[in-house]
mmCIF file of C-alpha atoms in Angstrom:
data_model
loop_
_atom_site.group_PDB
_atom_site.id
_atom_site.type_symbol
_atom_site.label_atom_id
_atom_site.label_comp_id
_atom_site.label_asym_id
_atom_site.label_seq_id
_atom_site.Cartn_x
_atom_site.Cartn_y
_atom_site.Cartn_z
ATOM 1 C CA LYS A 324 99.795 148.552 147.232
ATOM 2 C CA TYR A 325 101.549 148.800 143.873
ATOM 3 C CA LEU A 326 101.154 145.036 143.387
ATOM 4 C CA ILE A 327 97.383 145.010 143.994
ATOM 5 C CA SER A 328 95.335 144.661 140.789
ATOM 6 C CA LYS A 329 92.887 147.456 141.656
ATOM 7 C CA LYS A 330 93.463 151.010 142.873
ATOM 8 C CA TRP A 331 92.964 150.802 146.622
ATOM 9 C CA ASP A 332 90.977 154.073 146.782
ATOM 10 C CA SER A 333 88.402 152.582 144.411
ATOM 11 C CA VAL A 334 88.244 149.399 146.523
ATOM 12 C CA LEU A 335 87.431 151.440 149.642
ATOM 13 C CA LEU A 336 84.839 153.499 147.766
ATOM 14 C CA LYS A 337 83.123 150.234 146.853
ATOM 15 C CA TYR A 338 83.252 148.535 150.259
ATOM 16 C CA ILE A 339 82.595 151.350 152.754
ATOM 17 C CA PRO A 340 78.985 151.837 151.596
ATOM 18 C CA LYS A 341 78.616 148.067 151.095
ATOM 19 C CA ILE A 342 79.637 147.436 154.729
ATOM 20 C CA LEU A 343 77.304 150.210 155.959
ATOM 21 C CA LYS A 344 74.371 148.496 154.240
ATOM 22 C CA THR A 345 74.915 145.097 155.931
ATOM 23 C CA ASN A 346 72.106 144.317 158.361
ATOM 24 C CA SER A 347 73.274 141.121 160.072
ATOM 25 C CA LYS A 348 76.458 139.771 161.622
ATOM 26 C CA ILE A 349 76.962 137.178 158.893
ATOM 27 C CA GLU A 350 76.449 139.712 156.082
ATOM 28 C CA TYR A 351 78.995 142.009 157.749
ATOM 29 C CA ALA A 352 81.529 139.167 158.220
ATOM 30 C CA LYS A 353 81.134 138.029 154.596
ATOM 31 C CA CYS A 354 81.595 141.606 153.397
ATOM 32 C CA LEU A 355 84.805 141.951 155.428
ATOM 33 C CA ASN A 356 86.005 138.662 153.920
ATOM 34 C CA GLU A 357 85.362 139.982 150.385
ATOM 35 C CA LEU A 358 87.224 143.212 151.191
ATOM 36 C CA ILE A 359 90.261 141.310 152.507
ATOM 37 C CA VAL A 360 90.343 139.199 149.309
ATOM 38 C CA GLU A 361 91.012 142.446 147.413
ATOM 39 C CA ILE A 362 94.384 142.794 149.230
ATOM 40 C CA GLU A 363 95.613 139.753 147.244
ATOM 41 C CA ASP A 364 97.832 138.557 150.076
ATOM 42 C CA SER A 365 97.879 134.943 151.287
ATOM 43 C CA HIS A 366 98.947 136.150 154.754
ATOM 44 C CA ALA A 367 95.646 138.022 155.058
ATOM 45 C CA ASN A 368 93.492 135.133 156.254
ATOM 46 C CA LEU A 369 90.382 136.139 158.231
ATOM 47 C CA LYS A 370 90.232 134.363 161.587
ATOM 48 C CA GLU A 371 86.870 132.631 161.756
ATOM 49 C CA ASP A 372 84.355 133.215 164.523
ATOM 50 C CA ASP A 373 81.285 131.008 165.162
ATOM 51 C CA VAL A 374 79.267 132.979 162.598
ATOM 52 C CA LEU A 375 81.732 132.416 159.732
ATOM 53 C CA THR A 376 82.358 128.791 160.727
ATOM 54 C CA GLU A 377 78.631 128.090 160.567
ATOM 55 C CA TYR A 378 78.421 129.786 157.161
ATOM 56 C CA PHE A 379 81.320 127.871 155.584
ATOM 57 C CA GLY A 380 80.632 124.658 157.521
ATOM 58 C CA SER A 381 81.629 123.146 160.864
ATOM 59 C CA PHE A 382 82.380 119.788 159.247
ATOM 60 C CA SER A 383 84.420 118.597 156.286
ATOM 61 C CA LEU A 384 84.748 115.560 154.096
ATOM 62 C CA PRO A 385 87.422 113.329 155.712
ATOM 63 C CA VAL A 386 89.935 114.035 152.943
ATOM 64 C CA ASN A 387 92.462 116.501 151.606
ATOM 65 C CA THR A 388 91.802 117.683 148.073
ATOM 66 C CA LYS A 389 93.619 119.507 145.279
ATOM 67 C CA PHE A 390 92.635 121.003 141.943
ATOM 68 C CA ILE A 391 94.369 119.170 139.106
ATOM 69 C CA ASN A 392 93.546 120.250 135.543
ATOM 70 C CA LYS A 393 90.459 122.085 136.888
ATOM 71 C CA LYS A 394 89.165 118.918 138.600
ATOM 72 C CA LEU A 395 88.809 118.561 142.387
ATOM 73 C CA VAL A 396 90.780 115.426 143.268
ATOM 74 C CA ILE A 397 91.114 113.566 146.567
ATOM 75 C CA ILE A 398 94.819 113.310 147.423
ATOM 76 C CA ASP A 399 94.664 112.040 151.002
ATOM 77 C CA VAL A 400 91.951 110.080 152.873
ATOM 78 C CA LEU A 401 92.168 110.952 156.570
ATOM 79 C CA GLU A 402 89.696 108.444 158.048
ATOM 80 C CA ASN A 403 88.056 105.174 157.081
ATOM 81 C CA SER A 404 85.782 106.118 154.228
ATOM 82 C CA GLU A 405 84.398 104.846 150.945
ATOM 83 C CA LEU A 406 86.283 107.699 149.286
ATOM 84 C CA GLN A 407 89.660 106.882 147.730
ATOM 85 C CA ASN A 408 92.772 108.731 146.584
ATOM 86 C CA GLY A 409 92.336 109.758 142.968
ATOM 87 C CA ASP A 410 88.541 110.118 143.157
ATOM 88 C CA ILE A 411 87.315 113.192 141.268
ATOM 89 C CA ILE A 412 84.541 114.988 143.164
ATOM 90 C CA ILE A 413 81.772 116.013 140.763
ATOM 91 C CA SER A 414 79.190 117.335 143.226
ATOM 92 C CA ILE A 415 78.411 117.598 146.947
ATOM 93 C CA GLU A 416 74.743 117.428 147.999
ATOM 94 C CA SER A 417 73.833 117.868 144.290
ATOM 95 C CA ASN A 418 75.848 121.112 144.080
ATOM 96 C CA LYS A 419 78.231 120.917 141.136
ATOM 97 C CA ILE A 420 81.883 121.775 141.932
ATOM 98 C CA GLU A 421 81.822 124.504 139.254
ATOM 99 C CA THR A 422 78.861 126.145 141.046
ATOM 100 C CA LEU A 423 80.610 125.932 144.417
ATOM 101 C CA ILE A 424 83.747 127.520 142.931
ATOM 102 C CA GLU A 425 81.666 130.404 141.617
ATOM 103 C CA SER A 426 79.990 131.034 144.983
ATOM 104 C CA LEU A 427 83.100 130.641 147.175
ATOM 105 C CA LYS A 428 85.877 132.198 145.067
ATOM 106 C CA LYS A 429 85.075 135.697 146.367
ATOM 107 C CA TYR A 430 85.979 134.470 149.885
ATOM 108 C CA SER A 431 89.334 132.884 148.939
ATOM 109 C CA ILE A 432 92.115 135.174 150.203
ATOM 110 C CA ALA A 433 95.237 134.562 148.128
ATOM 111 C CA SER A 434 98.234 136.156 146.406
ATOM 112 C CA ASN A 435 97.940 134.261 143.129
ATOM 113 C CA GLU A 436 95.722 131.809 141.246
ATOM 114 C CA LYS A 437 97.566 128.727 142.556
ATOM 115 C CA THR A 438 96.866 129.733 146.141
ATOM 116 C CA THR A 439 93.264 130.686 145.327
ATOM 117 C CA LEU A 440 92.661 127.122 144.115
ATOM 118 C CA ARG A 441 94.525 125.713 147.142
ATOM 119 C CA ASN A 442 92.177 127.572 149.490
ATOM 120 C CA LEU A 443 89.066 126.699 147.478
ATOM 121 C CA ALA A 444 89.965 123.010 147.557
ATOM 122 C CA SER A 445 89.520 122.960 151.328
ATOM 123 C CA LYS A 446 86.524 125.354 151.513
ATOM 124 C CA ILE A 447 84.410 123.521 148.931
ATOM 125 C CA ILE A 448 84.335 120.274 150.943
ATOM 126 C CA ARG A 449 82.982 121.963 154.100
ATOM 127 C CA THR A 450 79.431 121.416 155.301
ATOM 128 C CA ASN A 451 77.188 121.635 158.341
ATOM 129 C CA LYS A 452 75.934 118.082 157.884
ATOM 130 C CA LYS A 453 77.338 114.956 159.520
ATOM 131 C CA PHE A 454 76.545 112.919 156.393
ATOM 132 C CA VAL A 455 76.617 114.185 152.799
ATOM 133 C CA ASP A 456 75.996 112.727 149.358
ATOM 134 C CA VAL A 457 79.128 112.977 147.246
ATOM 135 C CA GLU A 458 79.118 112.274 143.517
ATOM 136 C CA ILE A 459 82.500 111.048 142.317
ATOM 137 C CA LEU A 460 84.223 109.820 139.185
ATOM 138 C CA ARG A 461 86.471 106.808 139.834
ATOM 139 C CA LYS A 462 88.343 105.102 137.000
ATOM 140 C CA GLY A 463 85.863 106.492 134.474
ATOM 141 C CA LYS A 464 82.739 105.409 136.394
ATOM 142 C CA LYS A 465 80.377 107.697 138.312
ATOM 143 C CA ALA A 466 79.050 106.847 141.760
ATOM 144 C CA THR A 467 77.203 108.625 144.562
ATOM 145 C CA LEU A 468 78.358 107.852 148.107
ATOM 146 C CA LYS A 469 76.899 108.716 151.515
ATOM 147 C CA VAL A 470 79.980 110.031 153.359
ATOM 148 C CA SER A 471 80.456 110.658 157.080
ATOM 149 C CA THR A 472 82.144 114.020 157.809
ATOM 150 C CA ILE A 473 84.661 115.115 160.452
ATOM 151 C CA ASP A 474 85.176 118.294 162.500
ATOM 152 C CA VAL A 475 86.711 120.880 160.154
ATOM 153 C CA PHE A 476 89.397 121.877 162.691
ATOM 154 C CA GLN A 477 90.619 118.321 163.282
ATOM 155 C CA LYS A 478 92.016 117.649 159.810
ATOM 156 C CA ILE A 479 95.549 116.382 160.345
ATOM 157 C CA SER A 480 97.601 114.445 157.821
ATOM 158 C CA THR A 481 100.523 112.213 158.726
ATOM 159 C CA PRO A 482 103.868 114.008 158.147
ATOM 160 C CA LYS A 483 106.902 112.451 156.495
ATOM 161 C CA PHE A 484 110.132 112.385 158.488
ATOM 162 C CA SER A 485 113.722 112.937 157.371
ATOM 163 C CA HIS A 486 115.465 109.746 156.321
ATOM 164 C CA GLU A 487 118.140 108.227 154.116
ATOM 165 C CA ILE A 488 116.673 107.275 150.746
ATOM 166 C CA ASN A 489 119.758 105.289 149.733
ATOM 167 C CA ASP A 490 123.548 105.520 150.038
ATOM 168 C CA LYS A 491 123.588 108.423 147.526
ATOM 169 C CA ILE A 492 120.552 110.472 148.608
ATOM 170 C CA GLY A 493 119.273 111.950 151.863
ATOM 171 C CA TYR A 494 115.795 113.433 152.447
ATOM 172 C CA ILE A 495 115.005 116.251 154.910
ATOM 173 C CA ASN A 496 111.397 117.123 155.630
ATOM 174 C CA ALA A 497 111.399 120.758 156.761
ATOM 175 C CA GLU A 498 107.980 120.369 158.409
ATOM 176 C CA THR A 499 109.366 118.155 161.187
ATOM 177 C CA ALA A 500 113.162 118.679 161.238
ATOM 178 C CA ASP A 501 114.596 120.963 163.937
ATOM 179 C CA ARG A 502 117.931 122.816 163.841
ATOM 180 C CA LYS A 503 119.809 120.113 165.738
ATOM 181 C CA GLU A 504 118.572 117.343 163.424
ATOM 182 C CA ILE A 505 119.363 119.348 160.258
ATOM 183 C CA ASP A 506 122.880 120.119 161.477
ATOM 184 C CA SER A 507 123.457 116.459 162.395
ATOM 185 C CA LEU A 508 122.187 115.150 159.044
ATOM 186 C CA PHE A 509 124.332 117.519 156.976
ATOM 187 C CA LYS A 510 127.411 116.326 158.861
ATOM 188 C CA LYS A 511 126.371 112.691 158.537
ATOM 189 C CA TRP A 512 125.458 112.987 154.826
ATOM 190 C CA ASN A 513 128.447 115.074 153.810
ATOM 191 C CA SER A 514 129.570 112.573 151.168
ATOM 192 C CA LYS A 515 126.169 111.971 149.584
ATOM 193 C CA ASN A 516 125.603 112.945 145.938
ATOM 194 C CA SER A 517 122.346 114.749 146.718
ATOM 195 C CA ILE A 518 120.216 116.003 149.585
ATOM 196 C CA ILE A 519 116.507 116.636 149.023
ATOM 197 C CA ILE A 520 114.857 119.343 151.163
ATOM 198 C CA ASP A 521 111.051 119.167 151.175
ATOM 199 C CA LEU A 522 109.410 122.578 151.713
ATOM 200 C CA ARG A 523 105.894 121.590 150.635
ATOM 201 C CA LYS A 524 104.622 122.025 154.206
ATOM 202 C CA TYR A 525 105.322 124.910 156.591
ATOM 203 C CA PRO A 526 108.888 124.482 157.948
ATOM 204 C CA LYS A 527 109.592 124.089 161.631
ATOM 205 C CA GLU A 528 112.802 126.133 161.358
ATOM 206 C CA ASN A 529 114.481 128.701 159.146
ATOM 207 C CA LEU A 530 116.637 125.823 157.982
ATOM 208 C CA ALA A 531 118.530 127.916 155.406
ATOM 209 C CA PHE A 532 120.470 129.520 158.278
ATOM 210 C CA VAL A 533 121.594 126.027 159.367
ATOM 211 C CA VAL A 534 122.236 124.651 155.875
ATOM 212 C CA SER A 535 123.918 127.628 154.160
ATOM 213 C CA PRO A 536 127.159 127.452 156.223
ATOM 214 C CA PHE A 537 127.682 123.920 154.823
ATOM 215 C CA LEU A 538 127.156 125.064 151.204
ATOM 216 C CA HIS A 539 129.250 128.224 150.863
ATOM 217 C CA LYS A 540 132.904 129.140 151.230
ATOM 218 C CA LYS A 541 132.460 132.860 150.576
ATOM 219 C CA GLU A 542 130.177 135.546 151.980
ATOM 220 C CA PHE A 543 126.926 135.913 150.015
ATOM 221 C CA ILE A 544 123.612 137.794 150.046
ATOM 222 C CA GLY A 545 120.657 135.420 150.328
ATOM 223 C CA PHE A 546 117.834 137.970 150.226
ATOM 224 C CA GLN A 547 116.906 141.644 150.287
ATOM 225 C CA PHE A 548 114.112 143.264 152.241
ATOM 226 C CA SER A 549 112.332 146.546 152.838
ATOM 227 C CA GLU A 550 110.548 147.735 155.951
ATOM 228 C CA ALA A 551 107.804 150.229 156.767
ATOM 229 C CA LYS A 552 108.911 153.580 158.166
ATOM 230 C CA LEU A 553 106.403 153.970 161.013
ATOM 231 C CA ASP A 554 106.848 157.732 161.381
ATOM 232 C CA PHE A 555 106.148 158.233 157.647
ATOM 233 C CA PRO A 556 103.041 156.174 156.726
ATOM 234 C CA GLY A 557 103.225 154.531 153.299
ATOM 235 C CA TYR A 558 107.000 154.903 153.040
ATOM 236 C CA PHE A 559 109.221 151.825 152.898
ATOM 237 C CA THR A 560 113.005 151.801 153.174
ATOM 238 C CA GLU A 561 115.492 149.329 151.780
ATOM 239 C CA MET A 562 117.206 147.663 154.719
ATOM 240 C CA GLU A 563 120.898 146.902 155.009
ATOM 241 C CA GLU A 564 121.874 143.758 153.118
ATOM 242 C CA TYR A 565 121.938 140.582 155.201
ATOM 243 C CA LYS A 566 125.185 138.769 154.497
ATOM 244 C CA PHE A 567 125.709 135.087 155.223
ATOM 245 C CA ASN A 568 129.302 134.760 156.424
ATOM 246 C CA THR A 569 129.357 131.713 158.708
ATOM 247 C CA PHE A 570 131.002 128.578 157.333
ATOM 248 C CA GLU A 571 131.072 124.953 158.471
ATOM 249 C CA LYS A 572 133.620 122.244 157.814
ATOM 250 C CA PRO A 573 133.576 119.842 156.134
ATOM 251 C CA ASN A 574 131.883 121.766 153.337
ATOM 252 C CA TYR A 575 129.118 119.969 151.386
ATOM 253 C CA SER A 576 129.731 119.895 147.616
ATOM 254 C CA GLY A 577 126.831 117.739 146.401
ATOM 255 C CA ASN A 578 123.483 118.670 144.861
ATOM 256 C CA ILE A 579 120.583 120.253 146.714
ATOM 257 C CA TYR A 580 117.033 119.650 145.477
ATOM 258 C CA VAL A 581 114.279 121.777 147.018
ATOM 259 C CA LEU A 582 110.659 120.654 146.648
ATOM 260 C CA VAL A 583 107.951 123.350 146.507
ATOM 261 C CA ASP A 584 104.284 123.821 145.598
ATOM 262 C CA GLU A 585 101.352 126.123 146.451
ATOM 263 C CA ASN A 586 101.609 125.078 150.115
ATOM 264 C CA THR A 587 105.133 126.540 150.285
ATOM 265 C CA GLN A 588 104.335 129.853 151.912
ATOM 266 C CA SER A 589 106.124 132.653 153.790
ATOM 267 C CA LYS A 590 108.910 130.978 155.799
ATOM 268 C CA GLY A 591 108.943 128.150 153.244
ATOM 269 C CA GLU A 592 109.396 130.572 150.346
ATOM 270 C CA PHE A 593 112.077 132.504 152.205
ATOM 271 C CA ASN A 594 114.093 129.328 152.819
ATOM 272 C CA ALA A 595 113.721 128.160 149.216
ATOM 273 C CA MET A 596 115.041 131.511 147.979
ATOM 274 C CA VAL A 597 118.089 131.501 150.284
ATOM 275 C CA LEU A 598 118.918 127.882 149.415
ATOM 276 C CA GLN A 599 118.804 128.880 145.737
ATOM 277 C CA ALA A 600 121.936 130.994 146.269
ATOM 278 C CA TYR A 601 123.957 127.739 146.277
ATOM 279 C CA HIS A 602 125.133 126.998 142.724
ATOM 280 C CA LYS A 603 124.083 123.323 142.855
ATOM 281 C CA THR A 604 120.514 123.949 144.048
ATOM 282 C CA LYS A 605 117.539 123.057 141.879
ATOM 283 C CA ILE A 606 113.997 124.112 142.821
ATOM 284 C CA ILE A 607 111.492 121.433 141.756
ATOM 285 C CA GLY A 608 107.685 121.424 141.754
ATOM 286 C CA SER A 609 105.188 124.219 141.070
ATOM 287 C CA GLN A 610 104.641 127.907 141.864
ATOM 288 C CA THR A 611 104.591 128.831 145.550
ATOM 289 C CA ALA A 612 102.035 130.892 147.513
ATOM 290 C CA GLY A 613 103.608 134.302 146.821
ATOM 291 C CA THR A 614 103.497 135.792 150.303
ATOM 292 C CA ASP A 615 106.889 136.259 151.912
ATOM 293 C CA GLY A 616 107.987 138.254 154.955
ATOM 294 C CA SER A 617 106.596 139.091 158.386
ATOM 295 C CA ALA A 618 102.843 139.435 158.813
ATOM 296 C CA SER A 619 101.226 142.078 161.027
ATOM 297 C CA GLN A 620 97.910 141.557 162.800
ATOM 298 C CA ILE A 621 95.019 143.929 162.150
ATOM 299 C CA ILE A 622 91.887 143.949 164.351
ATOM 300 C CA LEU A 623 88.790 145.139 162.514
ATOM 301 C CA PRO A 624 85.466 146.285 164.047
ATOM 302 C CA GLY A 625 83.561 143.340 165.504
ATOM 303 C CA ASN A 626 86.865 141.880 166.786
ATOM 304 C CA TYR A 627 87.648 140.233 163.452
ATOM 305 C CA ILE A 628 91.344 139.463 163.130
ATOM 306 C CA THR A 629 93.287 139.505 159.871
ATOM 307 C CA PHE A 630 96.909 139.974 158.835
ATOM 308 C CA ILE A 631 98.891 141.697 156.124
ATOM 309 C CA THR A 632 102.415 141.186 154.823
ATOM 310 C CA SER A 633 104.267 144.027 156.511
ATOM 311 C CA GLU A 634 107.708 143.935 154.912
ATOM 312 C CA GLY A 635 109.012 143.429 151.417
ATOM 313 C CA VAL A 636 111.144 140.332 150.752
ATOM 314 C CA TYR A 637 113.060 140.095 147.472
ATOM 315 C CA HIS A 638 115.603 137.982 145.661
ATOM 316 C CA PRO A 639 119.222 139.197 146.014
ATOM 317 C CA ASP A 640 118.790 141.137 142.729
ATOM 318 C CA TRP A 641 115.563 142.802 144.053
ATOM 319 C CA ARG A 642 113.125 140.702 142.022
ATOM 320 C CA GLU A 643 109.730 140.347 143.707
ATOM 321 C CA THR A 644 108.653 137.338 145.729
ATOM 322 C CA GLN A 645 105.254 138.778 146.754
ATOM 323 C CA LYS A 646 102.488 137.346 144.501
ATOM 324 C CA THR A 647 105.118 135.817 142.173
ATOM 325 C CA GLY A 648 106.439 133.314 144.701
ATOM 326 C CA ILE A 649 109.449 131.117 144.008
ATOM 327 C CA ILE A 650 109.400 129.811 140.436
ATOM 328 C CA PRO A 651 110.769 126.254 140.115
ATOM 329 C CA GLN A 652 113.530 125.576 137.609
ATOM 330 C CA ILE A 653 112.062 122.114 137.019
ATOM 331 C CA LYS A 654 108.250 121.997 136.910
ATOM 332 C CA VAL A 655 106.629 118.800 138.145
ATOM 333 C CA GLU A 656 102.946 118.608 139.064
ATOM 334 C CA MET A 657 100.863 115.829 140.587
ATOM 335 C CA ASN A 658 98.591 113.906 138.239
ATOM 336 C CA ILE A 659 95.489 111.839 138.984
ATOM 337 C CA LYS A 660 97.066 108.531 138.008
ATOM 338 C CA ASP A 661 99.922 108.899 140.476
ATOM 339 C CA ILE A 662 97.560 109.984 143.262
ATOM 340 C CA THR A 663 95.465 106.859 142.647
ATOM 341 C CA THR A 664 98.535 104.656 143.073
ATOM 342 C CA GLY A 665 99.711 106.648 146.100
ATOM 343 C CA GLU A 666 102.913 107.822 144.421
ATOM 344 C CA ASP A 667 104.563 111.145 145.268
ATOM 345 C CA ILE A 668 105.453 112.063 141.692
ATOM 346 C CA VAL A 669 107.428 115.192 142.679
ATOM 347 C CA LEU A 670 109.645 113.221 145.055
ATOM 348 C CA LYS A 671 109.921 110.322 142.573
ATOM 349 C CA LYS A 672 111.119 112.596 139.759
ATOM 350 C CA THR A 673 113.563 114.297 142.112
ATOM 351 C CA ILE A 674 115.073 110.967 143.194
ATOM 352 C CA GLU A 675 115.529 110.048 139.518
ATOM 353 C CA LEU A 676 117.399 113.333 138.944
ATOM 354 C CA ALA A 677 119.409 112.995 142.158
ATOM 355 C CA GLU A 678 120.787 109.612 141.221
#
């Protein structure tokens, strides 16, 4: 509560009468969504029912998008389409992107501005139409395209897999790598100059528990956390320090590069923080989602399901991770030119550093 921008009592005083005045299911659901936004917690997503899905849109443009320098840019085309990577979306069905941001921002549940824009990027391109007119800017020229949409819940992008980049560098994608694979690769790549760990998608494992024994020779504290005292509502206690004291041989002595961005959330942020305890780790990319720790489910009237971060997770020196996220030591952000050419600029820059 002490991290929330507004006093929570004043938030409730605003929303209790507002909820009482709603006179339809959709107005009630939208009001709940606005209330949950006030928590400023990226864990607190509101599980959609048919009413909310119809309001936001059952279909989506067949792309993934991202805000870059306040412009909505296509970064990944998921199906055959006239749309291309690097296209800037100007309007959808004659609705300017700026107008859509204004109308949808109050429904974007997020811990910080980066995550707000991440969530808006996917909400803005939703619709209830199977075909929509999309105005784009491509290489300085405007065009309007009739675009076929896809089911909003079937958007899947192709993951990258762990692989050897060259004889000096290995790459581990945390989204797909399991504990056995991570353990095997660290033994196999023990003599490499650098290992890149990509945490820009939600990790399959808490890989820091597998990796840390290869990186350290002495006991260390990777994180601190606090926990709710259930018999004393509102009271949190500092928990006993978790000490990493398992070691593997041969020990790895090369560089670790950890890739992060606004999609690095919760388990991803936790692993980035623990990996940072190794003296040769560099965090590269942009600010993370700022929501770390376990999430507890809350069921609200009408059977609406949401969540809230239910424990405090901190750096070893007790600095916050909630809302702040993990701040990269080396900031690298995607740009439109590199998206157009299909280049992963964050990975490219990291490989240059790793060599």
